[in-house]
């Protein structure tokens, strides 16, 4: 499943997937949730491929877009490298385990629970106008490390096992649990998301699930979207990111609502 598969694909399908990857990178760079765009479109456009091959291939553009966005953030936003290193290692391992489980069992049973959680997040973010506008919590080093490790385990596993909305959950974790503002949360979330994507990529490479001839052109488009999205987020600041975050959470809510009630 390589170059021959790529040649057999209709041109419009490749173009459609690359456009989806661009917008996914753009949204992901601002507040996460780019998988809500490119994952459903890829599943619809490639109905004859195994789901694991599609998800595995999409991890490559997700990684490239996140990497470009992270580089833009690091130019303007300070990050805690010691904290991020621990989170990245934990998230990598959790995502690897989650992706391995995905190749063996269905993840549909998780979606009703996520529907409830996302509903609460959307309501809280809308009602609390100051949520994520300023850095608020001053945690001790040990408590911050503990909370960050627990967050990395949960969200890393989620990314490997389910996927869409991981960046948004990371942003939410940095804001609600660690007390970051939205701009710093987005910057730090990108670094951890790189680790979760890389953990999944390693698993899918081992399993031979990645279609590189499809993943690479999508990766280029996703990276371009990530570059533009990150620049816009840095320029507009916390208020803009908060609104975007709310929109992405609502979109995620609609997506899982559709999966639970109509599929």
C-alpha atoms as a printed R data frame, in Angstrom:
    type eleno elety resid chain resno       x      y      z
1   ATOM     1    CA   UNK     A     1   0.000  0.000  0.000
2   ATOM     2    CA   UNK     A     2   2.316  2.778 -1.179
3   ATOM     3    CA   UNK     A     3   3.092  4.577 -4.435
4   ATOM     4    CA   UNK     A     4   0.740  2.350 -6.471
5   ATOM     5    CA   UNK     A     5  -2.111  3.190 -4.081
6   ATOM     6    CA   UNK     A     6  -1.307  6.894 -4.459
7   ATOM     7    CA   UNK     A     7  -1.469  6.667 -8.267
8   ATOM     8    CA   UNK     A     8  -4.813  4.877 -8.136
9   ATOM     9    CA   UNK     A     9  -6.422  7.621 -6.056
10  ATOM    10    CA   UNK     A    10  -8.557 10.232 -7.785
11  ATOM    11    CA   UNK     A    11  -6.874 13.643 -7.927
12  ATOM    12    CA   UNK     A    12  -9.831 15.368 -6.283
13  ATOM    13    CA   UNK     A    13  -9.546 13.068 -3.255
14  ATOM    14    CA   UNK     A    14  -5.896 13.995 -2.752
15  ATOM    15    CA   UNK     A    15  -6.722 17.696 -3.127
16  ATOM    16    CA   UNK     A    16  -9.657 17.382 -0.702
17  ATOM    17    CA   UNK     A    17  -7.506 15.680  1.916
18  ATOM    18    CA   UNK     A    18  -4.746 18.281  1.551
19  ATOM    19    CA   UNK     A    19  -7.261 21.122  1.979
20  ATOM    20    CA   UNK     A    20  -8.644 19.381  5.063
21  ATOM    21    CA   UNK     A    21  -5.109 19.005  6.400
22  ATOM    22    CA   UNK     A    22  -4.436 22.731  5.917
23  ATOM    23    CA   UNK     A    23  -7.516 23.792  7.892
24  ATOM    24    CA   UNK     A    24  -6.831 21.119 10.505
25  ATOM    25    CA   UNK     A    25  -3.337 22.532 11.000
26  ATOM    26    CA   UNK     A    26  -4.733 26.065 11.242
27  ATOM    27    CA   UNK     A    27  -7.305 25.162 13.918
28  ATOM    28    CA   UNK     A    28  -4.914 22.883 15.781
29  ATOM    29    CA   UNK     A    29  -2.283 25.620 16.025
30  ATOM    30    CA   UNK     A    30  -4.676 28.004 17.740
31  ATOM    31    CA   UNK     A    31  -6.362 25.762 20.282
32  ATOM    32    CA   UNK     A    32  -6.242 22.114 19.171
33  ATOM    33    CA   UNK     A    33  -9.020 20.028 17.673
34  ATOM    34    CA   UNK     A    34  -7.719 19.855 14.112
35  ATOM    35    CA   UNK     A    35  -8.480 16.145 14.067
36  ATOM    36    CA   UNK     A    36 -12.166 17.046 14.005
37  ATOM    37    CA   UNK     A    37 -11.618 18.308 10.462
38  ATOM    38    CA   UNK     A    38  -9.230 15.919  8.757
39  ATOM    39    CA   UNK     A    39 -10.249 12.664 10.484
40  ATOM    40    CA   UNK     A    40 -13.941 12.535  9.417
41  ATOM    41    CA   UNK     A    41 -13.104 13.733  5.905
42  ATOM    42    CA   UNK     A    42 -10.410 11.081  5.511
43  ATOM    43    CA   UNK     A    43 -12.727  8.340  6.792
44  ATOM    44    CA   UNK     A    44 -15.405  9.398  4.290
45  ATOM    45    CA   UNK     A    45 -12.998  9.874  1.361
46  ATOM    46    CA   UNK     A    46 -11.186  6.566  1.926
47  ATOM    47    CA   UNK     A    47 -13.984  4.108  2.796
48  ATOM    48    CA   UNK     A    48 -12.108  1.040  1.577
49  ATOM    49    CA   UNK     A    49  -9.049  1.491  3.771
50  ATOM    50    CA   UNK     A    50  -8.696  0.019  7.283
51  ATOM    51    CA   UNK     A    51  -9.458  2.617  9.952
52  ATOM    52    CA   UNK     A    52  -6.105  1.971 11.650
53  ATOM    53    CA   UNK     A    53  -4.275  2.826  8.387
54  ATOM    54    CA   UNK     A    54  -6.200  6.091  8.039
55  ATOM    55    CA   UNK     A    55  -5.674  7.127 11.664
56  ATOM    56    CA   UNK     A    56  -2.014  6.124 11.509
57  ATOM    57    CA   UNK     A    57  -1.422  8.096  8.314
58  ATOM    58    CA   UNK     A    58  -3.138 11.188  9.757
59  ATOM    59    CA   UNK     A    59  -0.726 11.227 12.682
60  ATOM    60    CA   UNK     A    60   2.038 12.370 10.312
61  ATOM    61    CA   UNK     A    61   0.329 15.623  9.203
62  ATOM    62    CA   UNK     A    62  -0.822 16.199 12.778
63  ATOM    63    CA   UNK     A    63   2.775 15.942 13.960
64  ATOM    64    CA   UNK     A    64   4.154 18.236 11.259
65  ATOM    65    CA   UNK     A    65   1.541 20.943 11.824
66  ATOM    66    CA   UNK     A    66   2.015 20.818 15.588
67  ATOM    67    CA   UNK     A    67   5.800 21.027 15.194
68  ATOM    68    CA   UNK     A    68   5.610 24.147 13.007
69  ATOM    69    CA   UNK     A    69   3.076 25.762 15.357
70  ATOM    70    CA   UNK     A    70   5.217 24.924 18.393
71  ATOM    71    CA   UNK     A    71   8.230 26.573 16.787
72  ATOM    72    CA   UNK     A    72   6.236 29.795 16.255
73  ATOM    73    CA   UNK     A    73   5.013 29.812 19.855
74  ATOM    74    CA   UNK     A    74   8.499 29.227 21.251
75  ATOM    75    CA   UNK     A    75   9.718 32.404 19.571
76  ATOM    76    CA   UNK     A    76   7.261 34.516 21.591
77  ATOM    77    CA   UNK     A    77   6.140 32.526 24.648
78  ATOM    78    CA   UNK     A    78   8.199 31.222 27.569
79  ATOM    79    CA   UNK     A    79   7.735 27.573 28.535
80  ATOM    80    CA   UNK     A    80   8.820 25.454 31.507
81  ATOM    81    CA   UNK     A    81  11.185 22.981 29.862
82  ATOM    82    CA   UNK     A    82  11.652 20.799 32.959
83  ATOM    83    CA   UNK     A    83   7.907 20.384 33.322
84  ATOM    84    CA   UNK     A    84   7.425 19.774 29.595
85  ATOM    85    CA   UNK     A    85  10.132 17.098 29.467
86  ATOM    86    CA   UNK     A    86   8.397 15.039 32.150
87  ATOM    87    CA   UNK     A    87   4.989 15.562 30.545
88  ATOM    88    CA   UNK     A    88   6.307 14.648 27.102
89  ATOM    89    CA   UNK     A    89   7.853 11.359 28.282
90  ATOM    90    CA   UNK     A    90   4.708 10.329 30.167
91  ATOM    91    CA   UNK     A    91   2.406 11.400 27.309
92  ATOM    92    CA   UNK     A    92   4.520  9.529 24.730
93  ATOM    93    CA   UNK     A    93   4.247  6.257 26.662
94  ATOM    94    CA   UNK     A    94   0.520  6.707 27.304
95  ATOM    95    CA   UNK     A    95  -0.217  7.464 23.641
96  ATOM    96    CA   UNK     A    96   1.786  4.416 22.542
97  ATOM    97    CA   UNK     A    97  -0.294  2.218 24.855
98  ATOM    98    CA   UNK     A    98  -3.540  3.840 23.725
99  ATOM    99    CA   UNK     A    99  -2.742  3.326 20.039
100 ATOM   100    CA   UNK     A   100  -1.814 -0.279 20.671
101 ATOM   101    CA   UNK     A   101  -5.177 -0.809 22.366
102 ATOM   102    CA   UNK     A   102  -6.937  0.903 19.433
103 ATOM   103    CA   UNK     A   103  -5.628 -1.769 17.061
104 ATOM   104    CA   UNK     A   104  -7.340 -4.432 19.193
105 ATOM   105    CA   UNK     A   105 -10.645 -3.034 20.516
106 ATOM   106    CA   UNK     A   106 -13.355 -0.469 19.656
107 ATOM   107    CA   UNK     A   107 -13.340  2.925 21.376
108 ATOM   108    CA   UNK     A   108 -17.053  3.700 20.866
109 ATOM   109    CA   UNK     A   109 -17.955  3.027 24.504
110 ATOM   110    CA   UNK     A   110 -16.007  6.151 25.541
111 ATOM   111    CA   UNK     A   111 -18.046  8.598 23.469
112 ATOM   112    CA   UNK     A   112 -21.149  8.957 25.702
113 ATOM   113    CA   UNK     A   113 -18.874  9.855 28.627
114 ATOM   114    CA   UNK     A   114 -17.001 12.385 26.503
115 ATOM   115    CA   UNK     A   115 -20.313 13.905 25.442
116 ATOM   116    CA   UNK     A   116 -21.148 14.722 29.073
117 ATOM   117    CA   UNK     A   117 -17.655 16.036 29.828
118 ATOM   118    CA   UNK     A   118 -17.595 18.288 26.766
119 ATOM   119    CA   UNK     A   119 -21.036 19.684 27.604
120 ATOM   120    CA   UNK     A   120 -19.804 20.717 31.050
121 ATOM   121    CA   UNK     A   121 -16.631 22.249 29.573
122 ATOM   122    CA   UNK     A   122 -18.599 24.285 27.033
123 ATOM   123    CA   UNK     A   123 -21.010 25.635 29.671
124 ATOM   124    CA   UNK     A   124 -18.227 26.492 32.124
125 ATOM   125    CA   UNK     A   125 -16.094 28.237 29.505
126 ATOM   126    CA   UNK     A   126 -19.058 30.272 28.258
127 ATOM   127    CA   UNK     A   127 -20.262 31.313 31.734
128 ATOM   128    CA   UNK     A   128 -16.831 32.098 33.185
129 ATOM   129    CA   UNK     A   129 -15.720 35.079 31.078
130 ATOM   130    CA   UNK     A   130 -12.290 35.274 32.760
131 ATOM   131    CA   UNK     A   131 -11.468 31.600 32.209
132 ATOM   132    CA   UNK     A   132  -7.945 31.413 30.803
133 ATOM   133    CA   UNK     A   133  -7.521 35.167 30.367
134 ATOM   134    CA   UNK     A   134  -4.889 35.470 33.113
135 ATOM   135    CA   UNK     A   135  -2.477 33.078 34.784
136 ATOM   136    CA   UNK     A   136  -4.045 32.373 38.150
137 ATOM   137    CA   UNK     A   137  -2.711 29.392 40.079
138 ATOM   138    CA   UNK     A   138   0.597 29.360 41.908
139 ATOM   139    CA   UNK     A   139   1.250 25.688 42.584
140 ATOM   140    CA   UNK     A   140   4.169 24.204 44.468
141 ATOM   141    CA   UNK     A   141   6.695 22.424 42.256
142 ATOM   142    CA   UNK     A   142   5.777 18.963 43.541
143 ATOM   143    CA   UNK     A   143   2.044 19.522 43.169
144 ATOM   144    CA   UNK     A   144   2.497 20.944 39.685
145 ATOM   145    CA   UNK     A   145   4.589 17.933 38.633
146 ATOM   146    CA   UNK     A   146   2.043 15.487 40.059
147 ATOM   147    CA   UNK     A   147  -0.928 17.146 38.366
148 ATOM   148    CA   UNK     A   148   0.995 17.480 35.098
149 ATOM   149    CA   UNK     A   149   1.943 13.784 35.156
150 ATOM   150    CA   UNK     A   150  -1.658 12.666 35.792
151 ATOM   151    CA   UNK     A   151  -2.870 14.977 33.021
152 ATOM   152    CA   UNK     A   152  -0.265 13.580 30.612
153 ATOM   153    CA   UNK     A   153  -1.241  9.983 31.357
154 ATOM   154    CA   UNK     A   154  -4.945 10.614 30.762
155 ATOM   155    CA   UNK     A   155  -4.684 12.838 27.685
156 ATOM   156    CA   UNK     A   156  -1.817 10.867 26.170
157 ATOM   157    CA   UNK     A   157  -3.859  7.681 26.379
158 ATOM   158    CA   UNK     A   158  -6.878  9.519 24.981
159 ATOM   159    CA   UNK     A   159  -4.878 10.717 21.962
160 ATOM   160    CA   UNK     A   160  -3.648  7.234 21.165
161 ATOM   161    CA   UNK     A   161  -7.000  5.532 21.755
162 ATOM   162    CA   UNK     A   162  -9.509  8.108 20.459
163 ATOM   163    CA   UNK     A   163  -7.688 11.169 19.086
164 ATOM   164    CA   UNK     A   164  -9.896 14.087 17.971
165 ATOM   165    CA   UNK     A   165  -9.810 17.074 20.307
166 ATOM   166    CA   UNK     A   166  -6.579 16.117 22.094
167 ATOM   167    CA   UNK     A   167  -5.062 19.570 21.652
168 ATOM   168    CA   UNK     A   168  -8.173 21.155 23.134
169 ATOM   169    CA   UNK     A   169  -8.067 18.844 26.144
170 ATOM   170    CA   UNK     A   170  -4.400 19.713 26.662
171 ATOM   171    CA   UNK     A   171  -5.175 23.432 26.526
172 ATOM   172    CA   UNK     A   172  -8.027 22.918 28.972
173 ATOM   173    CA   UNK     A   173  -5.737 20.970 31.310
174 ATOM   174    CA   UNK     A   174  -3.075 23.665 31.309
175 ATOM   175    CA   UNK     A   175  -5.699 26.344 32.006
176 ATOM   176    CA   UNK     A   176  -8.016 24.608 34.491
177 ATOM   177    CA   UNK     A   177  -5.530 22.360 36.311
178 ATOM   178    CA   UNK     A   178  -2.184 24.147 36.089
179 ATOM   179    CA   UNK     A   179  -3.539 27.718 35.980
180 ATOM   180    CA   UNK     A   180  -2.026 28.920 32.702
181 ATOM   181    CA   UNK     A   181  -3.601 31.613 30.523
182 ATOM   182    CA   UNK     A   182  -4.760 30.534 27.067
183 ATOM   183    CA   UNK     A   183  -1.688 31.788 25.197
184 ATOM   184    CA   UNK     A   184   0.796 29.964 27.457
185 ATOM   185    CA   UNK     A   185  -1.516 26.942 27.584
186 ATOM   186    CA   UNK     A   186  -1.570 26.724 23.778
187 ATOM   187    CA   UNK     A   187   2.216 26.997 23.576
188 ATOM   188    CA   UNK     A   188   2.824 24.300 26.192
189 ATOM   189    CA   UNK     A   189   0.055 22.078 24.810
190 ATOM   190    CA   UNK     A   190   1.779 21.979 21.433
191 ATOM   191    CA   UNK     A   191   4.942 20.533 22.968
192 ATOM   192    CA   UNK     A   192   3.069 17.772 24.813
193 ATOM   193    CA   UNK     A   193   0.931 17.072 21.748
194 ATOM   194    CA   UNK     A   194   4.105 16.477 19.754
195 ATOM   195    CA   UNK     A   195   4.976 13.718 22.209
196 ATOM   196    CA   UNK     A   196   1.525 12.089 22.035
197 ATOM   197    CA   UNK     A   197   1.589 12.174 18.230
198 ATOM   198    CA   UNK     A   198   5.087 10.730 18.159
199 ATOM   199    CA   UNK     A   199   4.094  7.914 20.529
200 ATOM   200    CA   UNK     A   200   1.226  6.958 18.226
201 ATOM   201    CA   UNK     A   201   3.415  7.298 15.122
202 ATOM   202    CA   UNK     A   202   5.984  4.867 16.563
203 ATOM   203    CA   UNK     A   203   3.260  2.296 17.225
204 ATOM   204    CA   UNK     A   204   1.697  2.669 13.770
205 ATOM   205    CA   UNK     A   205   5.110  2.430 12.079
206 ATOM   206    CA   UNK     A   206   5.802 -0.810 13.957
207 ATOM   207    CA   UNK     A   207   2.386 -2.111 12.871
208 ATOM   208    CA   UNK     A   208   2.994 -0.969  9.268
209 ATOM   209    CA   UNK     A   209  -0.194  1.119  9.177
210 ATOM   210    CA   UNK     A   210   1.075  4.407  7.692
211 ATOM   211    CA   UNK     A   211   0.528  5.221  3.998
212 ATOM   212    CA   UNK     A   212   3.471  7.560  3.458
213 ATOM   213    CA   UNK     A   213   2.534  8.689 -0.052
214 ATOM   214    CA   UNK     A   214  -0.693 10.082  1.399
215 ATOM   215    CA   UNK     A   215   0.702 11.267  4.724
216 ATOM   216    CA   UNK     A   216   3.532 13.396  3.303
217 ATOM   217    CA   UNK     A   217   1.527 15.791  1.050
218 ATOM   218    CA   UNK     A   218  -1.031 16.171  3.840
219 ATOM   219    CA   UNK     A   219   1.806 16.894  6.266
220 ATOM   220    CA   UNK     A   220   3.058 19.762  4.097
221 ATOM   221    CA   UNK     A   221  -0.415 21.334  3.990
222 ATOM   222    CA   UNK     A   222  -0.986 20.800  7.699
223 ATOM   223    CA   UNK     A   223   2.339 22.461  8.486
224 ATOM   224    CA   UNK     A   224   1.400 25.508  6.403
225 ATOM   225    CA   UNK     A   225  -1.916 25.783  8.248
226 ATOM   226    CA   UNK     A   226  -0.115 25.414 11.567
227 ATOM   227    CA   UNK     A   227   2.308 28.196 10.711
228 ATOM   228    CA   UNK     A   228  -0.500 30.629  9.833
229 ATOM   229    CA   UNK     A   229  -2.677 29.618 12.797
230 ATOM   230    CA   UNK     A   230   0.114 30.030 15.347
231 ATOM   231    CA   UNK     A   231   1.024 33.489 14.061
232 ATOM   232    CA   UNK     A   232  -2.622 34.574 14.285
233 ATOM   233    CA   UNK     A   233  -3.031 33.213 17.826
234 ATOM   234    CA   UNK     A   234   0.115 34.969 19.051
235 ATOM   235    CA   UNK     A   235  -1.000 38.236 17.452
236 ATOM   236    CA   UNK     A   236  -4.596 38.142 18.764
237 ATOM   237    CA   UNK     A   237  -3.876 36.845 22.286
238 ATOM   238    CA   UNK     A   238  -5.945 35.272 25.059
239 ATOM   239    CA   UNK     A   239  -9.391 36.680 24.253
240 ATOM   240    CA   UNK     A   240  -9.274 35.409 20.677
241 ATOM   241    CA   UNK     A   241  -7.973 31.985 21.747
242 ATOM   242    CA   UNK     A   242 -10.713 31.678 24.400
243 ATOM   243    CA   UNK     A   243 -13.445 32.237 21.790
244 ATOM   244    CA   UNK     A   244 -11.778 29.816 19.388
245 ATOM   245    CA   UNK     A   245 -11.474 27.272 22.180
246 ATOM   246    CA   UNK     A   246 -15.198 27.497 22.901
247 ATOM   247    CA   UNK     A   247 -16.043 27.036 19.215
248 ATOM   248    CA   UNK     A   248 -13.820 23.960 18.934
249 ATOM   249    CA   UNK     A   249 -15.285 22.428 22.105
250 ATOM   250    CA   UNK     A   250 -18.802 22.921 20.709
251 ATOM   251    CA   UNK     A   251 -17.721 21.372 17.396
252 ATOM   252    CA   UNK     A   252 -16.242 18.405 19.277
253 ATOM   253    CA   UNK     A   253 -19.475 18.119 21.236
254 ATOM   254    CA   UNK     A   254 -21.513 18.001 18.024
255 ATOM   255    CA   UNK     A   255 -19.163 15.409 16.535
256 ATOM   256    CA   UNK     A   256 -19.431 13.031 19.500
257 ATOM   257    CA   UNK     A   257 -23.163 13.719 19.799
258 ATOM   258    CA   UNK     A   258 -23.589 12.580 16.206
259 ATOM   259    CA   UNK     A   259 -21.509  9.457 16.857
260 ATOM   260    CA   UNK     A   260 -23.503  8.560 19.974
261 ATOM   261    CA   UNK     A   261 -27.058  9.241 18.773
262 ATOM   262    CA   UNK     A   262 -27.056  8.817 14.996
263 ATOM   263    CA   UNK     A   263 -24.358  6.296 14.035
